Structures are given as C-alpha cells and as structure tokens.
PDB file of C-alpha atoms and ligand atoms in Angstrom:
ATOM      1  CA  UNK A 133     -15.002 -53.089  53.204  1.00 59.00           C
ATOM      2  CA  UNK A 134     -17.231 -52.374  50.298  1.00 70.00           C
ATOM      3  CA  UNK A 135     -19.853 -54.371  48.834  1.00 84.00           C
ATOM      4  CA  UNK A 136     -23.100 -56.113  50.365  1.00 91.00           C
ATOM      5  CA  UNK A 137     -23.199 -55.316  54.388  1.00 93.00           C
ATOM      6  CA  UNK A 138     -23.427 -58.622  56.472  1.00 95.00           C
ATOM      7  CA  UNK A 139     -22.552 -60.858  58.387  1.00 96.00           C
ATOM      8  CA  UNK A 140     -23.331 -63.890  56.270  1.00 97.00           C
ATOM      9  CA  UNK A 141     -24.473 -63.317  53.002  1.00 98.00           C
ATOM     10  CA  UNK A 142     -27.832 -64.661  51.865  1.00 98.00           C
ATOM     11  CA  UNK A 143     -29.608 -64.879  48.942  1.00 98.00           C
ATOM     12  CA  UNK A 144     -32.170 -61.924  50.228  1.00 98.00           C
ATOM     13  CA  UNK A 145     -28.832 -59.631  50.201  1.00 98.00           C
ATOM     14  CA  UNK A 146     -28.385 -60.516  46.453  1.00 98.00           C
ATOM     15  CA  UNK A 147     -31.849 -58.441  46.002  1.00 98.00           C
ATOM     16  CA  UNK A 148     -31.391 -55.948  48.617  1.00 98.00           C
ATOM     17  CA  UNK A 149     -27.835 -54.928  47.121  1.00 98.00           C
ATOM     18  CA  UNK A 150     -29.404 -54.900  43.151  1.00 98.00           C
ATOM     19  CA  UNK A 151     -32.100 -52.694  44.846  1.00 98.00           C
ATOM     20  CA  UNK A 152     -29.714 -50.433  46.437  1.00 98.00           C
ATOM     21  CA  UNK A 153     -27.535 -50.254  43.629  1.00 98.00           C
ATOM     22  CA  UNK A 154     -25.054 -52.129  45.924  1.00 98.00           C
ATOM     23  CA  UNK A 155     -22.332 -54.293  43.590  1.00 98.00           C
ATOM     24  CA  UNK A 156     -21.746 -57.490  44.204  1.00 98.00           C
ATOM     25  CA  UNK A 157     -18.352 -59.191  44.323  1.00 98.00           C
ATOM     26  CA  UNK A 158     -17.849 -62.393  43.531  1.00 98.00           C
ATOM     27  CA  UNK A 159     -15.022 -65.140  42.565  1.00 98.00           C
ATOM     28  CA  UNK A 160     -14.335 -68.555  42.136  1.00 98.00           C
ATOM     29  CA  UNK A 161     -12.487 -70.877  44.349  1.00 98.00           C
ATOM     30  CA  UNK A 162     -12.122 -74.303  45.146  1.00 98.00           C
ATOM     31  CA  UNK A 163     -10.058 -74.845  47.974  1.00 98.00           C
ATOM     32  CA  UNK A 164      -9.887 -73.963  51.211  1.00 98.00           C
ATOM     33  CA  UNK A 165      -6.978 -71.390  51.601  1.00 98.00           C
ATOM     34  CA  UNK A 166      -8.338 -69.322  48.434  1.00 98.00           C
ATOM     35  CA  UNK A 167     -11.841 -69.279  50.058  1.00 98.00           C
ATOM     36  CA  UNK A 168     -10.500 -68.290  53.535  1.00 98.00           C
ATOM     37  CA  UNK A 169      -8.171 -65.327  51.284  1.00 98.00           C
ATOM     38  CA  UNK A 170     -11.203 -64.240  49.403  1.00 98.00           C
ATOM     39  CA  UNK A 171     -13.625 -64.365  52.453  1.00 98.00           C
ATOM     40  CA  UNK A 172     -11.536 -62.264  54.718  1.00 98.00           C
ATOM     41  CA  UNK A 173     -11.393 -59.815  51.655  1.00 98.00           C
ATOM     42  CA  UNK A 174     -15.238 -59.115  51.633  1.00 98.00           C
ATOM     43  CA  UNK A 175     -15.726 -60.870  48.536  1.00 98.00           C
ATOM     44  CA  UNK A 176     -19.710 -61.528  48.604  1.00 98.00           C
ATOM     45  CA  UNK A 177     -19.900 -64.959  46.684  1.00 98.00           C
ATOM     46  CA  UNK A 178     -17.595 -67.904  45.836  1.00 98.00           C
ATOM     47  CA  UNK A 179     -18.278 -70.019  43.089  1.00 98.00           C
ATOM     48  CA  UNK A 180     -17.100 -73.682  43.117  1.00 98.00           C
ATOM     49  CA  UNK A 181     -17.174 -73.697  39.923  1.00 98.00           C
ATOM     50  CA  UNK A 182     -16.810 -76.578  37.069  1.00 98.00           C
ATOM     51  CA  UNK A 183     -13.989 -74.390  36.285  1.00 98.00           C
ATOM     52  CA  UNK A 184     -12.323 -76.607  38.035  1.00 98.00           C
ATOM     53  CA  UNK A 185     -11.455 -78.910  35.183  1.00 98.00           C
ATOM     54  CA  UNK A 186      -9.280 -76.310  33.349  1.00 97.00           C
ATOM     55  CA  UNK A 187      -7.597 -74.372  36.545  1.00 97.00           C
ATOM     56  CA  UNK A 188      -7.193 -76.934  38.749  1.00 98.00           C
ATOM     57  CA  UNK A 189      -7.611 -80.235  36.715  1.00 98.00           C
ATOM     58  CA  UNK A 190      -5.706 -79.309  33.440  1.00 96.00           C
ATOM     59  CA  UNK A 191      -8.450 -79.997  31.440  1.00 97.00           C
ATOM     60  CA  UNK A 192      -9.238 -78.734  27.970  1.00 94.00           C
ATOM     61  CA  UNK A 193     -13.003 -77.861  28.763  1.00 95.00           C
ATOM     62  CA  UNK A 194     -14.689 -77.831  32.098  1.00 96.00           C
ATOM     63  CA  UNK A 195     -17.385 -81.518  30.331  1.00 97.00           C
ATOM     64  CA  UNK A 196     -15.567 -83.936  32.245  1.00 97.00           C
ATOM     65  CA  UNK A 197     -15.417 -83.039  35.500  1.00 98.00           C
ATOM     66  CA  UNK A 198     -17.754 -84.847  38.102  1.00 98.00           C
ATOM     67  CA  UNK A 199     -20.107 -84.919  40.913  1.00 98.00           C
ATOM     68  CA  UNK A 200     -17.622 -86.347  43.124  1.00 98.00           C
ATOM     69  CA  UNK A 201     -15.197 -83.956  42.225  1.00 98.00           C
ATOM     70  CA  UNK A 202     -16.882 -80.909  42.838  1.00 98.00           C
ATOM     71  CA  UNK A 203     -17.836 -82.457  46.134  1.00 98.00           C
ATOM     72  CA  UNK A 204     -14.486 -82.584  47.292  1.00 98.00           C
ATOM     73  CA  UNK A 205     -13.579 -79.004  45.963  1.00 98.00           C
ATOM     74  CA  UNK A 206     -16.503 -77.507  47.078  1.00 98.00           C
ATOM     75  CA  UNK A 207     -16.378 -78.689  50.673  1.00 98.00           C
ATOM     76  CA  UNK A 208     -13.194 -77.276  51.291  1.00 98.00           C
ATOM     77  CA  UNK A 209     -14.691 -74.155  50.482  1.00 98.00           C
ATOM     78  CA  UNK A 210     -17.637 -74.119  52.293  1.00 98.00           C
ATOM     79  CA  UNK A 211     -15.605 -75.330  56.016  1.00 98.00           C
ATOM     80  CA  UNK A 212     -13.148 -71.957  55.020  1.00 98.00           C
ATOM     81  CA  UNK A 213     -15.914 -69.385  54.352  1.00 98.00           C
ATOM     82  CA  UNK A 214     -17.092 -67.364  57.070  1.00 98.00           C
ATOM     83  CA  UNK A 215     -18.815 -64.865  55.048  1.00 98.00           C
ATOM     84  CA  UNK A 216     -19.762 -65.402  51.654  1.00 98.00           C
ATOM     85  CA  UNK A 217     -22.562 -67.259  49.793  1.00 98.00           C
ATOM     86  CA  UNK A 218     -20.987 -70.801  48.594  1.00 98.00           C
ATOM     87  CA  UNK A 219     -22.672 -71.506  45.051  1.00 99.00           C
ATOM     88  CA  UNK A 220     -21.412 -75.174  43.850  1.00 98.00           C
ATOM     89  CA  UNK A 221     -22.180 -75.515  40.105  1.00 98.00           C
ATOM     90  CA  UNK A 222     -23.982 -78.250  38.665  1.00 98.00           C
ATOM     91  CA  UNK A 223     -21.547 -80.443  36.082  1.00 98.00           C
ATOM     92  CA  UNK A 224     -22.597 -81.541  32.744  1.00 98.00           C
ATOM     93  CA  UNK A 225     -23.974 -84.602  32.525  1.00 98.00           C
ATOM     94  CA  UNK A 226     -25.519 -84.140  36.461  1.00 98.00           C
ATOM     95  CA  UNK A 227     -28.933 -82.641  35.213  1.00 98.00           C
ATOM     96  CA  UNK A 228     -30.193 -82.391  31.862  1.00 98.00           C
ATOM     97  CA  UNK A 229     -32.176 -86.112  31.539  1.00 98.00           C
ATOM     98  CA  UNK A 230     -34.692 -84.586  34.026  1.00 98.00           C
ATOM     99  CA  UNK A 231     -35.535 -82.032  37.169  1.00 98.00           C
ATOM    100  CA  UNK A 232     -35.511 -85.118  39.087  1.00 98.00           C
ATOM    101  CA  UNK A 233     -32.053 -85.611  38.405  1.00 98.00           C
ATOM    102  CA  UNK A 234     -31.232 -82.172  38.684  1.00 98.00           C
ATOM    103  CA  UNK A 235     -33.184 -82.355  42.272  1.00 98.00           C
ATOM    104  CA  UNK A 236     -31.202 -85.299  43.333  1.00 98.00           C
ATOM    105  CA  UNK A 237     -27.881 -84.004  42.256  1.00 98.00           C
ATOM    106  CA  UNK A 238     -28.769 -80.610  43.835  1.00 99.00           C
ATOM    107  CA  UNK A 239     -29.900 -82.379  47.275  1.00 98.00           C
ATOM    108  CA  UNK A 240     -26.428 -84.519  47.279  1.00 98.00           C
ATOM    109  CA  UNK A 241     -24.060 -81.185  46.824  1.00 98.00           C
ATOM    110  CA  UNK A 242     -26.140 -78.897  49.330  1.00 98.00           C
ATOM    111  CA  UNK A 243     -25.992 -81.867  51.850  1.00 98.00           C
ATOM    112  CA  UNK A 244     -22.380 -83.483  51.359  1.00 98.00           C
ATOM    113  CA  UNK A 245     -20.634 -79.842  51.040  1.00 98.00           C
ATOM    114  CA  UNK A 246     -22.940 -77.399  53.166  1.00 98.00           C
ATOM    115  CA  UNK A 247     -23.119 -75.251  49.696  1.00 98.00           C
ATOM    116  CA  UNK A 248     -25.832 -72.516  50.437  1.00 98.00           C
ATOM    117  CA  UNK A 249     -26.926 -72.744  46.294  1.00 99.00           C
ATOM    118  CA  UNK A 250     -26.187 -74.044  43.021  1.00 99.00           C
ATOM    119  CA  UNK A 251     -25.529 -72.589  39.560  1.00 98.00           C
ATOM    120  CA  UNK A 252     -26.721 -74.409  36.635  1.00 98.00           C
ATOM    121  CA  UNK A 253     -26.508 -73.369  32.879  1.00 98.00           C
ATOM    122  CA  UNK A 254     -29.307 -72.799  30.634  1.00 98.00           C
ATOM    123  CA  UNK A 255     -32.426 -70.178  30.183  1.00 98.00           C
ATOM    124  CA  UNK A 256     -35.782 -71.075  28.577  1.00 98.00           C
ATOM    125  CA  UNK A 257     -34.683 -74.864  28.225  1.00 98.00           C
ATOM    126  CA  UNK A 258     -33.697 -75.270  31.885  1.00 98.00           C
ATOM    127  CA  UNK A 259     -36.653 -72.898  33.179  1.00 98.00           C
ATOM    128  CA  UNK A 260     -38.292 -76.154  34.591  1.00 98.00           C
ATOM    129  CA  UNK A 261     -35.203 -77.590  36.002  1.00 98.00           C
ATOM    130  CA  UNK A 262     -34.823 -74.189  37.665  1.00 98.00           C
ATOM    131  CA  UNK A 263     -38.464 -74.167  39.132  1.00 98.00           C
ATOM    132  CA  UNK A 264     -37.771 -77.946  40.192  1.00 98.00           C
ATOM    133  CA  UNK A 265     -34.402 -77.339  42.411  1.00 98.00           C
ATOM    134  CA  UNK A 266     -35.750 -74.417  44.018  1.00 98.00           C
ATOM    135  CA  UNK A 267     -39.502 -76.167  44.741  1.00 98.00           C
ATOM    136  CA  UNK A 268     -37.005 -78.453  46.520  1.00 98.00           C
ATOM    137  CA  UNK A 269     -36.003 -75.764  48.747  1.00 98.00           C
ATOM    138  CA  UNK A 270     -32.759 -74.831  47.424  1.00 99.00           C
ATOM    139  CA  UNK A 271     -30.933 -71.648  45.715  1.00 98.00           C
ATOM    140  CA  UNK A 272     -30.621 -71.463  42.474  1.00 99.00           C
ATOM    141  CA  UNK A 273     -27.822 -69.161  40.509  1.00 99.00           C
ATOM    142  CA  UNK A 274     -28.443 -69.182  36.792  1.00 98.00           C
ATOM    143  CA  UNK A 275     -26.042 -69.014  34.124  1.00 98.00           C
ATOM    144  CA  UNK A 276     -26.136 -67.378  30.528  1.00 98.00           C
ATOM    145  CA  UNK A 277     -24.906 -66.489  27.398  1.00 98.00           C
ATOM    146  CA  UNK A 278     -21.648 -68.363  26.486  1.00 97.00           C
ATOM    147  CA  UNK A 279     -22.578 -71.408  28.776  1.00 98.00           C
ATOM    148  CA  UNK A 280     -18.815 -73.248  28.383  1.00 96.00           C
ATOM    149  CA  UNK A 281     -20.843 -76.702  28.917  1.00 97.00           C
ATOM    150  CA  UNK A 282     -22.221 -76.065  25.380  1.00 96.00           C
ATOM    151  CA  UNK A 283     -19.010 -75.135  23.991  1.00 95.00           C
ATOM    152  CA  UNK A 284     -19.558 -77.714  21.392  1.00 96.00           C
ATOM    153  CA  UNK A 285     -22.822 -77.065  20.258  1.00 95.00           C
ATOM    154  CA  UNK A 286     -21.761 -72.862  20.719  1.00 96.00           C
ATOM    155  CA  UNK A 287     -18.529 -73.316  18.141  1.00 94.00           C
ATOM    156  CA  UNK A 288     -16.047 -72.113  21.349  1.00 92.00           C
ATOM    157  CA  UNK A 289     -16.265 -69.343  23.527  1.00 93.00           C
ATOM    158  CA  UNK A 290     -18.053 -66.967  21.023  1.00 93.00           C
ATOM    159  CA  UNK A 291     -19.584 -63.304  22.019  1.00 96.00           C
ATOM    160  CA  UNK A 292     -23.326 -64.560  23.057  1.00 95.00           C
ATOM    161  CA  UNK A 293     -26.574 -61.740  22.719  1.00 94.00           C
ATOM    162  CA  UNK A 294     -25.213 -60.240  19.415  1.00 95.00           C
ATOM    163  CA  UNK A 295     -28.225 -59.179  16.814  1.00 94.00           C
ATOM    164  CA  UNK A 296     -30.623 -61.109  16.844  1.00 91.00           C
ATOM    165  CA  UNK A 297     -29.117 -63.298  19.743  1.00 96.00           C
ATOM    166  CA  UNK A 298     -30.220 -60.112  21.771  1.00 97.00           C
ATOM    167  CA  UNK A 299     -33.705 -61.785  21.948  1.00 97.00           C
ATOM    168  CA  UNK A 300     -32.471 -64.966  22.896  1.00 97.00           C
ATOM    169  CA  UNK A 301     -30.831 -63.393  25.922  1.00 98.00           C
ATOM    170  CA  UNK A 302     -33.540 -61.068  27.207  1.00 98.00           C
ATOM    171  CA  UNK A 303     -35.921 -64.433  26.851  1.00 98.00           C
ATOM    172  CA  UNK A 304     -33.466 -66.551  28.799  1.00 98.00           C
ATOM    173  CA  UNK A 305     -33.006 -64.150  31.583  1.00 98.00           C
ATOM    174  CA  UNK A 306     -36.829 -63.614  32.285  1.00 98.00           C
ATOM    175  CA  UNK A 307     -37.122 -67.371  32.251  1.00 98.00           C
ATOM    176  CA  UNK A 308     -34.863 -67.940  34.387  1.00 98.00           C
ATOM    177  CA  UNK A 309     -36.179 -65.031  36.674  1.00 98.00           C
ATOM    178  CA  UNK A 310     -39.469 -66.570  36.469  1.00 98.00           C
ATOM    179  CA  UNK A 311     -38.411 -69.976  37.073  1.00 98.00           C
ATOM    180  CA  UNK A 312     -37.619 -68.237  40.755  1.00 98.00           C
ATOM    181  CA  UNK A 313     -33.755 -68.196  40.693  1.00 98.00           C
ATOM    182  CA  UNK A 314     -32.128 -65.880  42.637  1.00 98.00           C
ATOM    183  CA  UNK A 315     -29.176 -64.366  40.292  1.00 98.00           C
ATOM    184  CA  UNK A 316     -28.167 -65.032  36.982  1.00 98.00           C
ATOM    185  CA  UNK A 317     -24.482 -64.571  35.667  1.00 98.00           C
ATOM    186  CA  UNK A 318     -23.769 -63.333  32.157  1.00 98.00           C
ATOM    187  CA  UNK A 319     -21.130 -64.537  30.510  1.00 98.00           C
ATOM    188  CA  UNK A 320     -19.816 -62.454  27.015  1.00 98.00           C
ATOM    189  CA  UNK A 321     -22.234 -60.572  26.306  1.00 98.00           C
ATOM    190  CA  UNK A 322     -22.307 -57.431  25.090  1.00 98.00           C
ATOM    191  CA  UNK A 323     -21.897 -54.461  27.709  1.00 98.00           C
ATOM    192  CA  UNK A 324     -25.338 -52.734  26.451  1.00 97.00           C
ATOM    193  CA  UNK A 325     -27.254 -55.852  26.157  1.00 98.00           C
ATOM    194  CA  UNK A 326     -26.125 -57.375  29.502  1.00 98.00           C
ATOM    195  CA  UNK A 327     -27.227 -53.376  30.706  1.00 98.00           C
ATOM    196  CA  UNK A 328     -30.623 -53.936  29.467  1.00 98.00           C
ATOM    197  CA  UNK A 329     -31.358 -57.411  30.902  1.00 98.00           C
ATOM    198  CA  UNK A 330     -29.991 -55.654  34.300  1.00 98.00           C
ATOM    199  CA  UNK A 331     -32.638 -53.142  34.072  1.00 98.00           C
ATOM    200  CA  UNK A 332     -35.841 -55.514  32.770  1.00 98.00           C
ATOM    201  CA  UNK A 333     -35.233 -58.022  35.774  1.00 98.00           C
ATOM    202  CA  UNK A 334     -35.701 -58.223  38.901  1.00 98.00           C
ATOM    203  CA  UNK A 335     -32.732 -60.674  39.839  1.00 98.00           C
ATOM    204  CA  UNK A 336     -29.243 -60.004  40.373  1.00 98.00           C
ATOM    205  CA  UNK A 337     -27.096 -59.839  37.451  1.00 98.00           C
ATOM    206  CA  UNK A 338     -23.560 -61.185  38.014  1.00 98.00           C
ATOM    207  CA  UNK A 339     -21.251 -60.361  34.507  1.00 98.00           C
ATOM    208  CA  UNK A 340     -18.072 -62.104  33.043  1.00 98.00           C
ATOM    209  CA  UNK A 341     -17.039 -60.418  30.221  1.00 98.00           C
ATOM    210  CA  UNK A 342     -20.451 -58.492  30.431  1.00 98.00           C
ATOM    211  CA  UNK A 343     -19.254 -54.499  30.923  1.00 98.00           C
ATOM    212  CA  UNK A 344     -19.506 -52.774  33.782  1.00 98.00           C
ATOM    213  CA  UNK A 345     -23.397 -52.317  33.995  1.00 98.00           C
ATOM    214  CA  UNK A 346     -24.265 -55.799  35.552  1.00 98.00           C
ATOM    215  CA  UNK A 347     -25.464 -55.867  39.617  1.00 98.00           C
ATOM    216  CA  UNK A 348     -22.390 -57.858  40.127  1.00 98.00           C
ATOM    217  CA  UNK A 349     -19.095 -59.158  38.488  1.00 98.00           C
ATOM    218  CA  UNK A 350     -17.129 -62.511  38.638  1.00 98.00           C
ATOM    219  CA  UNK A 351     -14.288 -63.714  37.946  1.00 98.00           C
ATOM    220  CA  UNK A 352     -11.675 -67.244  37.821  1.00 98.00           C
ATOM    221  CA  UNK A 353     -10.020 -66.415  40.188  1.00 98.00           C
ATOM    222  CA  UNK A 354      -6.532 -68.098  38.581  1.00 98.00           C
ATOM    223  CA  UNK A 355      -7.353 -65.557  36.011  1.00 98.00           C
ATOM    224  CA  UNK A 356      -7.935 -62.545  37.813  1.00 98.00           C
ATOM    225  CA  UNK A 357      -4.497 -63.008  40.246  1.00 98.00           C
ATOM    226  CA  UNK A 358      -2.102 -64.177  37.175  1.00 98.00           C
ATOM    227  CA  UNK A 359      -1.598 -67.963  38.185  1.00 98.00           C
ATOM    228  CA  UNK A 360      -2.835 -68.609  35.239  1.00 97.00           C
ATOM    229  CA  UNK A 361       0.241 -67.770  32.933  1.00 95.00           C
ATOM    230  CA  UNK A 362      -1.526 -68.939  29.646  1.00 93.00           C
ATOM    231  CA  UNK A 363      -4.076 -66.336  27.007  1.00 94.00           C
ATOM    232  CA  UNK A 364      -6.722 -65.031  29.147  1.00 96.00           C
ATOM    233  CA  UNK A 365     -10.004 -63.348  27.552  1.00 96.00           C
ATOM    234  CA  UNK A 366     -10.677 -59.968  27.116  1.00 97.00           C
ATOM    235  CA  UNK A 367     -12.706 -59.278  30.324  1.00 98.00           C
ATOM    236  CA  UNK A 368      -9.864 -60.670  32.352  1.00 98.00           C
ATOM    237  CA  UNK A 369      -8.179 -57.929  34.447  1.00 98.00           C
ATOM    238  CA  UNK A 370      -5.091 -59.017  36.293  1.00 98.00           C
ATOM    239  CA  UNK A 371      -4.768 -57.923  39.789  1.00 98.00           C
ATOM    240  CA  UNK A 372      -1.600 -59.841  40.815  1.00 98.00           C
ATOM    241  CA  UNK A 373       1.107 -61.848  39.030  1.00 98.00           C
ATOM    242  CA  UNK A 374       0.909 -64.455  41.343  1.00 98.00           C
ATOM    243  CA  UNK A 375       2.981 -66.876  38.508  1.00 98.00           C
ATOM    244  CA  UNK A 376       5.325 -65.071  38.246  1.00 98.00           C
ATOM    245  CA  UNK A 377       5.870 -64.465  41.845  1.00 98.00           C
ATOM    246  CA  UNK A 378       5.481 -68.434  42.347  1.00 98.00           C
ATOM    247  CA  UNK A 379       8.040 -69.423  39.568  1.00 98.00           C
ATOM    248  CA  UNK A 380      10.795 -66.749  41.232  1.00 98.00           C
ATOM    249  CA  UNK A 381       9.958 -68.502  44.737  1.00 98.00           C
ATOM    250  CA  UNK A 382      10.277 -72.072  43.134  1.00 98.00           C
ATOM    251  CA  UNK A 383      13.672 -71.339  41.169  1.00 98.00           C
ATOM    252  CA  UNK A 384      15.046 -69.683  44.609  1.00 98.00           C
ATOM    253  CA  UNK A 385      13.967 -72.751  46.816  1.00 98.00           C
ATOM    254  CA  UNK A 386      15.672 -75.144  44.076  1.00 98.00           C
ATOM    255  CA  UNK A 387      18.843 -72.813  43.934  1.00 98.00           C
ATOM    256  CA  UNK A 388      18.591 -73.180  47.942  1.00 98.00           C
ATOM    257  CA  UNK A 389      18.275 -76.922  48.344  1.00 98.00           C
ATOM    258  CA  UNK A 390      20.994 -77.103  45.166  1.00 98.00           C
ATOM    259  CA  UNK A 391      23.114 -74.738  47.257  1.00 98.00           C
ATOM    260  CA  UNK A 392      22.407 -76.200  50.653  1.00 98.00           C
ATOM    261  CA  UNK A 393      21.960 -72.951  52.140  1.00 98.00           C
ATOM    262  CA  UNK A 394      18.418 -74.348  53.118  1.00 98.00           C
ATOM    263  CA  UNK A 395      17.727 -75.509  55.475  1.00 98.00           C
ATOM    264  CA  UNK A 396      19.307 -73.102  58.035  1.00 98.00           C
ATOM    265  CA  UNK A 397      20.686 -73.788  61.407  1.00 98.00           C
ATOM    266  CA  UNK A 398      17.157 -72.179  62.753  1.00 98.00           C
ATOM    267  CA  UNK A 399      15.056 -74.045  60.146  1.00 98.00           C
ATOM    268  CA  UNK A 400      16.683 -77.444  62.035  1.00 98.00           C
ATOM    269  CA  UNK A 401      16.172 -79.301  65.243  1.00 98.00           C
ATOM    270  CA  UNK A 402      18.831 -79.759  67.619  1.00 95.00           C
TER     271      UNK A 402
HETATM  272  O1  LIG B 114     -17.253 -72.322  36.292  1.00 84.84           O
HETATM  273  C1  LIG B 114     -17.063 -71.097  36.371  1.00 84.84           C
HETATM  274  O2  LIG B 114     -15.997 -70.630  36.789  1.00 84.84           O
HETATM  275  C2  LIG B 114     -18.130 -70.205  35.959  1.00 84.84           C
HETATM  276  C3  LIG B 114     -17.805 -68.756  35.904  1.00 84.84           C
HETATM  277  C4  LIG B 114     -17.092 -68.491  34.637  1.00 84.84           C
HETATM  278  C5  LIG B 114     -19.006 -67.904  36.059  1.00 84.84           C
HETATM  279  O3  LIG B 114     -19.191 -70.640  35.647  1.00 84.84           O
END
C-alpha cells in the first residue's frame, strides 16, 4: 500500500508526508460501503463532501444542501473508516454570518458524526473563520480556487489563479496557512500556479483539477469510478465504469425476474 504510513491517519501525517514528499490520496464519500471500499484501499482522506447535493442528491449545485444532511452522510462514513482522516465540509449558508457560527456548526458535525476535521471554502475572507474553528480545537481543511459555493458570484466552474488571479491565489493560500489550517485543496487551477503555492507553503496541498505537482490529489469519487454517466471535467480520470457495469446488472436482473429464472431453487426456502 502506498501513500502516508499509519495506522490512523492524523492531521500531523498530512505534514510529515508533504515533508517527505509522500502523496496523499484522497476521495470523497458519503456512505458507509464507499468509505469501508476506499479505506481498505489505503486511501488517506475521505471527504464528506457538499458534493453530496449533485452525486447523491440530484442537485444542480452543491447551495442547498444542509447541516442535517451532511450529518447523516457523514456519519456513515466516519462508523466505516478504519483508517483514513474523515473531513465533513461545511455547507453554505452554515458559516459565513460569523466565526461563531462557523464554531457552532463545526462543534455540532465533529460531535454528532465523530468527523476528525472540516473543510470550509474561502482564503483571505475566511482567514478569521479559519483561526476561530481551529482556536476551538478542531481541524481545519481549506478550500480554494473555484470554490463551487460561489459558483454564482464565480460565473460557473471557471479556471481560478489565471494572470493576475495568480496573486489572488498565492494570497489565499498563505492566509489560510496562517490562519493555522492544516491542508488546503486546490480546485482548477493552473498546474504551475498550484506548483508554486505547493512550494511557498508549508501546508499540504490537496489538487482537483490542479496538475500533478500538488502534495495530494482528490477526487468525486462518482466521477473518478464512472457512476457518474453524465460530462465530467477535464481533471477527471476514470478508473472504472461502474455505470455501465450497474445498468448491464440492472437490465439482467429485470430480464431475470421478467423471465422467472430468478429466483432459483437455491435462492428459495424450502
Ligand atoms: O465537495 C467536494 O466534493 C469537494 C471536492 C471537490 C474537493 O469540495
């Protein structure tokens, strides 16, 4: 197995492995079977994350989903994992009035789904929020570049760190390094930039759609394994056609049961 060596991953291993040059693997799930998959695979983090609206929920953008319902998502995948670091993310709406709402939202996850950290996007703007949730004790993953929460106010999922945006990105990371988070995931940016924020900080970088040059990479995990059968990005490469494979299974039950060839005489009780 490659990737970080231990037991239980920890945040300390997420600077131990960027120090060693050590990648770090990471997906999202949000249920229980995926995380106990992924887990047994050596994968080094699982993100609950509010992905969840558009893979699981059928949602057009990941704003709607709530507190509750990453709750109930992300406790399924903390009682599976063995292994990995959990990392629940914070939903819109959950902590942008103030810290102290981002402290109280943080406090509910970590204690109703035994989540060892949260994500939450944002750089120079949510540097206080940052320093608040982990003053409170508790993990912090950042999140920037194309920050799908702001997909609005962003004009869609547009190529973040381009020109001048460069700037804006190297500022953001060091704010949220200073704001004493423990990793920070890229999203879209391009491969030399996210390479150059790698090298000027000193906290993990964890890329989606960010080259190869990150600390770590990510990906949805729907994505990644073909369930999704929709337009994927770019950075998305598929491992599995899991879809594919599903809809063939599906069509042969139904041709079964249509059949009544299933059930067998040894899929029956006497
Ligand atoms: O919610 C999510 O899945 C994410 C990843 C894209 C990093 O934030």
């Amino acid at each position: 197995m490659s990737g970080i060596s231990a037991k239980r991953v920890r945040t300390r291993h997420f600077f131990e492995a960027k120090a060693a040059g050590t990648p770090i693997s990471a997906l999202t799930s949000y249920d229980a079977l995926s995380a106990s998959i992924f887990d047994e695979a050596g994968i080094d983090m699982l993100l609950v994350g509010d992905s969840a609206a558009n893979v699981v929920l059928g949602r057009d953008t990941t704003l709607s989903i709530t507190v509750d319902e990453m709750i109930v998502l992300a406790k399924a995948v903390t009682l599976a994992a063995r292994r990995a670091l959990v990392v629940v993310d914070l939903p819109f709406g959950s902590y942008e009035a103030s810290p102290q709402q981002a402290v109280a939202t943080s406090v509910r996850i970590m204690k109703e789904t035994g989540a060892h950290a949260v994500k939450i996007e944002g750089g120079v703007e949510r540097a206080d929020t940052i320093r608040a949730i982990v003053d409170a004790g508790i993990p912090v993953c950042g999140h920037i570049g194309f920050t799908p929460q702001s997909e609005h106010a962003l004009g869609g999922p547009v190529i973040q760190g381009r020109g001048s945006g460069a700037d804006k990105l190297t500022r953001d990371a060091r704010a949220v390094e200073a704001a004493g988070a423990f990793a920070v995931v890229l999203e879209m940016v391009p491969a030399q930039i996210a390479a150059k924020v790698t090298r000027e900080i000193s906290i993990a970088t964890i890329g989606i759609g960010a080259g190869p040059d990150t600390d770590g990479q990510i990906l949805v995990w729907q994505d990644a394994f073909g369930l999704n059968r929709g337009k994927t990005a770019r950075f998305v490469r598929k491992y599995a056609d899991l879809g594919t494979s599903l809809l063939d299974a599906a069509r042969t039950y139904a041709d079964d049961v249509s059949a009544r060839s299933f059930p067998a005489a040894e899929e029956s009780y006497e």
